[in-house]
Structures are given as C-alpha cells and as structure tokens.
PDB file of C-alpha atoms in Angstrom:
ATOM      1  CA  UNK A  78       0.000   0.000   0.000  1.00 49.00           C
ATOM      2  CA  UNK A  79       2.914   2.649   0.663  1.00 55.00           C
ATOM      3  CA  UNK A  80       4.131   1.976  -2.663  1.00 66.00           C
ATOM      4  CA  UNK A  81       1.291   3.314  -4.461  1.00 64.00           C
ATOM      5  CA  UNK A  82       0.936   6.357  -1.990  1.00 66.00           C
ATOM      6  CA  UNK A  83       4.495   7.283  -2.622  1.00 70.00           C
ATOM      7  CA  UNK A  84       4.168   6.415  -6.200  1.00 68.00           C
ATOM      8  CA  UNK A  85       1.328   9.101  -6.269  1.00 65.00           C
ATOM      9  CA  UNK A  86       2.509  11.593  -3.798  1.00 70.00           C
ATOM     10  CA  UNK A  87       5.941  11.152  -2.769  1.00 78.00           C
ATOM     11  CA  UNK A  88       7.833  10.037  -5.568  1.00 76.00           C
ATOM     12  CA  UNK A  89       7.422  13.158  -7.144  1.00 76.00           C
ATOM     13  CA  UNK A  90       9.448  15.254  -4.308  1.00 81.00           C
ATOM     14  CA  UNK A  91      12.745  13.447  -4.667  1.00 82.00           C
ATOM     15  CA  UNK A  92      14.819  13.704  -7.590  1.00 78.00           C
ATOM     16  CA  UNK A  93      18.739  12.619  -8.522  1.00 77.00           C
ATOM     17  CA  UNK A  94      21.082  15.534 -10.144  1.00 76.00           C
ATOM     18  CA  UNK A  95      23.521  13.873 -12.584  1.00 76.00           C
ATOM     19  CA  UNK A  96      25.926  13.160  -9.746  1.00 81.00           C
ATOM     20  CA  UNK A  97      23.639  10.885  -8.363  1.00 82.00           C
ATOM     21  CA  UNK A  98      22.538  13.260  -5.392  1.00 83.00           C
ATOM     22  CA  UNK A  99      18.913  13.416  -4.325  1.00 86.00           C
ATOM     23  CA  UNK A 100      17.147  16.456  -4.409  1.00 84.00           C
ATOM     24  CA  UNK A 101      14.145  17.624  -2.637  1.00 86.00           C
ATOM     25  CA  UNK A 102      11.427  19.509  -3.510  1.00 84.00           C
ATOM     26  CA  UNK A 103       9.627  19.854  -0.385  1.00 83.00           C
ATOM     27  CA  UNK A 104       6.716  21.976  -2.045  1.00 80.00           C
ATOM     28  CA  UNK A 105       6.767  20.228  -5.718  1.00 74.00           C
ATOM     29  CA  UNK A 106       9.075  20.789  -8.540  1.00 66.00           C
ATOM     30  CA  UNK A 107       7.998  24.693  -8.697  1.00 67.00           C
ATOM     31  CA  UNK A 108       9.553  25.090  -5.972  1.00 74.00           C
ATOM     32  CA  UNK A 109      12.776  25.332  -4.672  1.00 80.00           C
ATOM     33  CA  UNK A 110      15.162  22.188  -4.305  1.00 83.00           C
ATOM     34  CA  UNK A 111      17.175  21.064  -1.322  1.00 88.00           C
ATOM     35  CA  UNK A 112      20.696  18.909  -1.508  1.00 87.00           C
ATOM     36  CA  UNK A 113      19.724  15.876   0.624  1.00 88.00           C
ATOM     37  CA  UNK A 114      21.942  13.858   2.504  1.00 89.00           C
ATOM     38  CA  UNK A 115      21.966  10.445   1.919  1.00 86.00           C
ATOM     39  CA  UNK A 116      21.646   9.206   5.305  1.00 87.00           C
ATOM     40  CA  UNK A 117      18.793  11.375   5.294  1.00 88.00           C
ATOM     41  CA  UNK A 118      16.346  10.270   2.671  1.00 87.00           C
ATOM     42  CA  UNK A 119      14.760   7.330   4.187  1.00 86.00           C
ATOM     43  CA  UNK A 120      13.749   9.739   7.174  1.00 88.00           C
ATOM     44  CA  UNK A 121      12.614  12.700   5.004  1.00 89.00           C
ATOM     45  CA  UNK A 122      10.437  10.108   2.686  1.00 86.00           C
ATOM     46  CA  UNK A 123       9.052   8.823   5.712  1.00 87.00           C
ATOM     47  CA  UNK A 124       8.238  12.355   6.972  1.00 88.00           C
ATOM     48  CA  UNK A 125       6.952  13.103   3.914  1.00 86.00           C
ATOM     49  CA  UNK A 126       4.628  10.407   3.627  1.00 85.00           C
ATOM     50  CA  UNK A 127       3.068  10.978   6.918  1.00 88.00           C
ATOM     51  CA  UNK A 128       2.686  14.887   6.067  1.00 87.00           C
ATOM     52  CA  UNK A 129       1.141  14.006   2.728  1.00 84.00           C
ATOM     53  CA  UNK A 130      -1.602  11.139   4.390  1.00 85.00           C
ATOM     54  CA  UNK A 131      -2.121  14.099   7.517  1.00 87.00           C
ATOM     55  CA  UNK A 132      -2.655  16.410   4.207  1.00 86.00           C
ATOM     56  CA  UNK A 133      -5.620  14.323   2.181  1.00 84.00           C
ATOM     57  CA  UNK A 134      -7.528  13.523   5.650  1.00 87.00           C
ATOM     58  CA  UNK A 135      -7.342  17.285   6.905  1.00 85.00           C
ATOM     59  CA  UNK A 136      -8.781  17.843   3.525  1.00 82.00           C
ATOM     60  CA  UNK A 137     -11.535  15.218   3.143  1.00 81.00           C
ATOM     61  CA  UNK A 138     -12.524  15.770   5.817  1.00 83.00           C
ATOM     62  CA  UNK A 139     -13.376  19.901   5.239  1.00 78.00           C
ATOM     63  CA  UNK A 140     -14.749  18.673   2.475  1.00 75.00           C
ATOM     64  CA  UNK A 141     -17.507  16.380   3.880  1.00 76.00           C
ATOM     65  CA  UNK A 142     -17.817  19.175   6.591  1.00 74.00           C
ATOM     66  CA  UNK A 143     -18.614  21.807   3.830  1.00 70.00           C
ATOM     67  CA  UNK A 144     -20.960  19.815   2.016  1.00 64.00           C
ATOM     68  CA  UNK A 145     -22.561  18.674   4.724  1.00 68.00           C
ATOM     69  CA  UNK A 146     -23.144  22.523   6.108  1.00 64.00           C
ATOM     70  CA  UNK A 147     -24.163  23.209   2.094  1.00 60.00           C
ATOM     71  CA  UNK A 148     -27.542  21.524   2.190  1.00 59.00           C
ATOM     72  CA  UNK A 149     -29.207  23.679   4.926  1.00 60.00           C
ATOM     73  CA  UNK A 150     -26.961  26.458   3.580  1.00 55.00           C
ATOM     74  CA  UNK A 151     -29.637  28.996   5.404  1.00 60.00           C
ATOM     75  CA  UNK A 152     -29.694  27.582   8.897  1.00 70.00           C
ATOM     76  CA  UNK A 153     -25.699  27.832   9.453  1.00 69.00           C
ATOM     77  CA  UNK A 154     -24.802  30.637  11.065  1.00 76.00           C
ATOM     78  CA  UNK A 155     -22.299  33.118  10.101  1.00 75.00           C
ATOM     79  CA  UNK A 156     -20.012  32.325  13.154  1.00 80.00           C
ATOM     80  CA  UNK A 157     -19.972  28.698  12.222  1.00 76.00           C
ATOM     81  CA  UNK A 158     -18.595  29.577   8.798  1.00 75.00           C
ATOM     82  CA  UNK A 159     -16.304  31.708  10.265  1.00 84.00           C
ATOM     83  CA  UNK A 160     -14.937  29.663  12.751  1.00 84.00           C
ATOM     84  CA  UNK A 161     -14.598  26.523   9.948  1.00 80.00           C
ATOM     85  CA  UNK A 162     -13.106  29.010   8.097  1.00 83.00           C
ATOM     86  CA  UNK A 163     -10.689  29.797  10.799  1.00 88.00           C
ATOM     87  CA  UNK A 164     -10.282  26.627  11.613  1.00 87.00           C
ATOM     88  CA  UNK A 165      -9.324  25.408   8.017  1.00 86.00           C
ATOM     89  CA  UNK A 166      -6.899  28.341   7.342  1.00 89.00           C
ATOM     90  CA  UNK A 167      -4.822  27.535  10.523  1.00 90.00           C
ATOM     91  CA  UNK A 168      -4.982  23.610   9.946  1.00 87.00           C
ATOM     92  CA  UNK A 169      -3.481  24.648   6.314  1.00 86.00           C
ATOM     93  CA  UNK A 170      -0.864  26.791   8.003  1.00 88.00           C
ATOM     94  CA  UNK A 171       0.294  24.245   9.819  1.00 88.00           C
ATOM     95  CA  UNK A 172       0.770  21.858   6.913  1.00 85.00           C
ATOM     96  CA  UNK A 173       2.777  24.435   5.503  1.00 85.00           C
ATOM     97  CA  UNK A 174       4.596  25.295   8.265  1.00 87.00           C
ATOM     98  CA  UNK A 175       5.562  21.719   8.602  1.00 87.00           C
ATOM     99  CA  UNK A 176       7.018  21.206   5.017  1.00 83.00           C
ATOM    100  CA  UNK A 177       8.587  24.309   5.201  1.00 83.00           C
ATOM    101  CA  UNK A 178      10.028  22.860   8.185  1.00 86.00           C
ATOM    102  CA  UNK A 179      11.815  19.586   6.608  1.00 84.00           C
ATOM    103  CA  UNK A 180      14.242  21.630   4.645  1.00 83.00           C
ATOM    104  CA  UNK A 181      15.446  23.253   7.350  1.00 83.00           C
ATOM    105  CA  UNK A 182      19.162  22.676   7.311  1.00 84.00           C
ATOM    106  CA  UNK A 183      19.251  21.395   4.177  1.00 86.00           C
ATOM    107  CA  UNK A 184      21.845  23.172   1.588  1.00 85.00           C
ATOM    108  CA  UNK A 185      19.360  25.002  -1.331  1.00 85.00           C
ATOM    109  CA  UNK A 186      19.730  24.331  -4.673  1.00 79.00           C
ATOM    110  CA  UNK A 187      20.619  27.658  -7.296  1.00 73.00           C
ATOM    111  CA  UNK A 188      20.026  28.272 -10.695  1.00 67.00           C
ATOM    112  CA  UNK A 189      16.558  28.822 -12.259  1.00 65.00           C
ATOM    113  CA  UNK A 190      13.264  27.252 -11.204  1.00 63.00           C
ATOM    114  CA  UNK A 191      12.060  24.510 -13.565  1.00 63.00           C
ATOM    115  CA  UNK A 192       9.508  25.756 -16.578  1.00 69.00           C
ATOM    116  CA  UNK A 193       5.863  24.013 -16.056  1.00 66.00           C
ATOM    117  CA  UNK A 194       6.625  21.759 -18.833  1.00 73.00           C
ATOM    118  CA  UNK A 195       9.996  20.777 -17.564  1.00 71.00           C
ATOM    119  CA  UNK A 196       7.790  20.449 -14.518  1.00 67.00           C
ATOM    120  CA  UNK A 197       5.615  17.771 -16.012  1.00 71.00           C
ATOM    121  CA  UNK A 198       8.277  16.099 -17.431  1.00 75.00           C
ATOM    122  CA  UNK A 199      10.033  15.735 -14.522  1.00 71.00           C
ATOM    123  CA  UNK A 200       6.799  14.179 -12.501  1.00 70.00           C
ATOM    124  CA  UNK A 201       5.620  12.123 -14.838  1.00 75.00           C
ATOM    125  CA  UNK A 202       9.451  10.592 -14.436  1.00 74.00           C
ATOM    126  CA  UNK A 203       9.209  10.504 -11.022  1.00 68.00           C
ATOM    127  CA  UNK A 204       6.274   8.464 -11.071  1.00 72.00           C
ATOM    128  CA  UNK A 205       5.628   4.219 -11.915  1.00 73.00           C
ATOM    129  CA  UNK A 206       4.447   3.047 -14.659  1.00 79.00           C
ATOM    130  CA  UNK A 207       1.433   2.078 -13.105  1.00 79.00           C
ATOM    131  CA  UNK A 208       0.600   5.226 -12.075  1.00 79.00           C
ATOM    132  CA  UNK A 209       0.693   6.398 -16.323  1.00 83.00           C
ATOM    133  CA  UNK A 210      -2.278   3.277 -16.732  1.00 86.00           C
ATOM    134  CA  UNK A 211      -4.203   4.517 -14.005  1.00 85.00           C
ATOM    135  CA  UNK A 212      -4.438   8.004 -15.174  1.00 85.00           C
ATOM    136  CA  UNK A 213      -5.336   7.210 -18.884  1.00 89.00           C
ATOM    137  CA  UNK A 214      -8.058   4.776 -17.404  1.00 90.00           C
ATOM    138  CA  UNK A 215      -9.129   7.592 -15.182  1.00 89.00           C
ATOM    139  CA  UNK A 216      -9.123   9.943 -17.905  1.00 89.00           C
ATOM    140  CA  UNK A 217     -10.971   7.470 -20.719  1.00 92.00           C
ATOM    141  CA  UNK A 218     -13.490   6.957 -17.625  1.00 92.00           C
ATOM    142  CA  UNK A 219     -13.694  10.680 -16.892  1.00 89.00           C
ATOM    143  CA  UNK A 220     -14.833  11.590 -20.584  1.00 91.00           C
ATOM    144  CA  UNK A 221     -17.597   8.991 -20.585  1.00 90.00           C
ATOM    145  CA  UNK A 222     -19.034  10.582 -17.638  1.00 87.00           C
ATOM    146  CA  UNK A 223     -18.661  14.276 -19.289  1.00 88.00           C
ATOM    147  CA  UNK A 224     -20.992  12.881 -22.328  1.00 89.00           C
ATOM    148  CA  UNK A 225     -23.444  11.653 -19.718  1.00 86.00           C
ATOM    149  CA  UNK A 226     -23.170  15.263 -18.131  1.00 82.00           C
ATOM    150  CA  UNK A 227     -23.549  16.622 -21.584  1.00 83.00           C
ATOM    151  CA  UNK A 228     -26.681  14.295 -22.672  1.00 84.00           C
ATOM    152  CA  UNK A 229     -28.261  15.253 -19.311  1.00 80.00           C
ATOM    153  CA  UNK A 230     -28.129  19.068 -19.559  1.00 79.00           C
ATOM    154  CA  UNK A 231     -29.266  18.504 -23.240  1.00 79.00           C
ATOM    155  CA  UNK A 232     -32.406  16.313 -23.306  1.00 83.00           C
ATOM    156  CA  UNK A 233     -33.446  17.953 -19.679  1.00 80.00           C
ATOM    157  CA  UNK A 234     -32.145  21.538 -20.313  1.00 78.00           C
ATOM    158  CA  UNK A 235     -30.793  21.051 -17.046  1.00 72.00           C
ATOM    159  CA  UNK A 236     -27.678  23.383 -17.143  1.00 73.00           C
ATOM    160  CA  UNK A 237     -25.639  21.341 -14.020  1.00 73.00           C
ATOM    161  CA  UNK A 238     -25.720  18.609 -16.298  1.00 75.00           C
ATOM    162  CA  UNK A 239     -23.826  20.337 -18.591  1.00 77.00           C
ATOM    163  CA  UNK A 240     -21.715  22.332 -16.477  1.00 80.00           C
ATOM    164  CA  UNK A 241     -20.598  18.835 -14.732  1.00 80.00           C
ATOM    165  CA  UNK A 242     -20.138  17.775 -18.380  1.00 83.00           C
ATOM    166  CA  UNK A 243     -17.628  20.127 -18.746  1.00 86.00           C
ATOM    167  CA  UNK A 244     -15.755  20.047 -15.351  1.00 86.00           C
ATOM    168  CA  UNK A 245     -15.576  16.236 -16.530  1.00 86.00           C
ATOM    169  CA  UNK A 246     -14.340  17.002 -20.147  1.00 89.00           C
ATOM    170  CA  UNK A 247     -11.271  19.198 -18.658  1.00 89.00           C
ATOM    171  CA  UNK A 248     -10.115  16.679 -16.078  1.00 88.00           C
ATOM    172  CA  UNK A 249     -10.902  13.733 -18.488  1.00 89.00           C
ATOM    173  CA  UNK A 250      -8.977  15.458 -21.375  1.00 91.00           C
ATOM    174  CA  UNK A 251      -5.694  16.108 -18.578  1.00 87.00           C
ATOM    175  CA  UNK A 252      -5.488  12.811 -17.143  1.00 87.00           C
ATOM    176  CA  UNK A 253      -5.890  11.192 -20.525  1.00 91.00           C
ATOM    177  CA  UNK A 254      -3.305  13.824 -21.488  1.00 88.00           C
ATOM    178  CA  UNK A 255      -0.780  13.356 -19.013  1.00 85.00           C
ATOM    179  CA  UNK A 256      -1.206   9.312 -18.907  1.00 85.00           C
ATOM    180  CA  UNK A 257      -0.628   8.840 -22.425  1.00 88.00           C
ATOM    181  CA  UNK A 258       2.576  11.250 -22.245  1.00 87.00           C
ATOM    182  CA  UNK A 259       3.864   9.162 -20.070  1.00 84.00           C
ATOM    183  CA  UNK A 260       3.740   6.058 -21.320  1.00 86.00           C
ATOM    184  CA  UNK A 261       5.027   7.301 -24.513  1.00 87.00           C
ATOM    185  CA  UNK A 262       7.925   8.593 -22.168  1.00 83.00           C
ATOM    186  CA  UNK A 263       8.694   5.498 -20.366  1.00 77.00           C
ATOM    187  CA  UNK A 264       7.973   3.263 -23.819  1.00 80.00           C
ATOM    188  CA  UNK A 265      11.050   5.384 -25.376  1.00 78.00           C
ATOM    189  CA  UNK A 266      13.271   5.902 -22.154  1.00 71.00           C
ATOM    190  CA  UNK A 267      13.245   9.407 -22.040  1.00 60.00           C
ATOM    191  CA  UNK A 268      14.157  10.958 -18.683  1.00 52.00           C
ATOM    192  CA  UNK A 269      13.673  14.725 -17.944  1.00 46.00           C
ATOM    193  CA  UNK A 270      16.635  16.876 -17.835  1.00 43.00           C
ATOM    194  CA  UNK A 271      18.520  16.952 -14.223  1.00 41.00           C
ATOM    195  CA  UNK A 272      18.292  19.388 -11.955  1.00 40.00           C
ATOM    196  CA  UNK A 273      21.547  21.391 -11.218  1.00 39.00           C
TER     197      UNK A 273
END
C-alpha cells in the first residue's frame, strides 16, 4: 500500500542531479530544491509520507464538513462559517509550516526554477508506470461521464448537467493527457533533464 501512496505523492518530491545526489522539492518541482543527505532520505520520505496522508484527511474531511453545512446552507450561522473558516486556514498553516520545516538545514539548490513543462516532465518521471495506466483509465473513464453530463443538460435543459459535463471534459482530457505522455515517455526511455 505505501508503494502506491508514494508512487502518487511522494515520488514526485525526490529527484537525482547527474551526480547521483537526491534532491528535494519539499513543495513540488515549482519550488525550490534542497541537496539531501543520503543518510537522510529514508527519514525525510518517511516524513513526507506521513505529512502528505495528515494532508488528504485534513482535507476530506473539510470537504464532507462543507458539504454537509451546504444543504441547509440557510440555517448555518455566520459564526460557524467563520470559525470553519478559521479553523481550516490555521490547519493549512500548519501543513505548511511543517514542510517548510523539513528543509530546514538542508543546503538550497541555485540556478533557475524549472519551466511548467519541464515540470511535467520531470513528474511524470518521477512516477511508476502504473501510475501512467491509471491516469489514462481515469481519464478514458472521466470523458464517458462528461458525455453523460452533456446528454443530461441537453435532453433535460438542465444546465448542471452540462456544467458537470464540462468540469468532466477538462479533467478527463488532462489525465488522458498526461497518462498517455507518459507512457510514450517510459515506452522510449526518455528521462527529464537533471536538476543542477
């Protein structure tokens, strides 16, 4: 099971320069890399990991709050949104905070930040092979429910229907997108540039 959650969110983080060093991108490829120790990495993936799982429960669970307080949007008082609110912002500080945190004394990488494609590139080389399948299936799955979305808000003039149609085309059309790219990647070899 940790191998597909760090082959879906971890992975991604921890590159090798063409000296063989790993670098760390504590808040994605965007952002800045970090020279990491060897004897480090085991710790820092395992850190990582832990952040990342903390990360998708703090936010399914706002979610389910939210649309919970959604369908008697009239009888939730202003104070309770404000104190989610409050209560969300600080909860999303702290995840911050605490990536920010794991590059502390770490040496920082210079030169220019990656472009988005290089970006791309670089995560969809990060990632297993598996991970390429899953998104084109997502994607091919994705796009059959944005022509049920479409059908919908045409025979019922029902305009969520189509609005949800298109939501689904965009995310269908990226994850098919980005899944075929990368199997076209890893059928060739290609690797992304190295970092610097």
């Amino acid at each position: 099971m940790s191998n597909i959650f760090d082959g879906l969110y971890v992975d991604q983080l921890f590159h090798k320069n063409e000296r063989g060093e790993t670098i760390f991108y504590p808040f994605g490829l965007m952002g800045r890399g970090y020279l990491l120790p060897a004897d480090r990495e085991a710790g820092m993936r395992r850190s990582m990991r832990w952040l990342m799982a903390f990360s998708l429960l703090f936010g399914g669970f706002f979610g389910v709050v939210v649309l919970r307080m959604l369908a008697p949007l009239e009888t939730v008082p202003l104070l309770t949104w404000l104190i989610g609110g409050a209560a969300f912002a600080a909860g999303l500080g702290a995840i911050v905070y605490m990536q920010s945190r794991l590059s502390h004394g770490l040496e920082p990488m210079q030169g220019p930040a990656p472009t988005v494609g290089e970006w791309f590139r670089r995560g969809r080389a990060a990632r297993a092979p598996w991970t390429h399948r899953v998104c084109l299936g997502l994607g091919l799955f994705s796009l059959v429910l944005a022509a049920g979305g479409f059908a919908m808000g045409v025979t019922e003039g029902d305009w969520t229907g189509f609005a949800a149609g298109l939501f689904m085309l965009a995310v269908g059309a990226l994850l098919t997108w980005d899944g075929a790219l990368g199997l076209k990647m890893r059928s060739r070899g290609d690797t992304p540039a190295h970092t610097s």
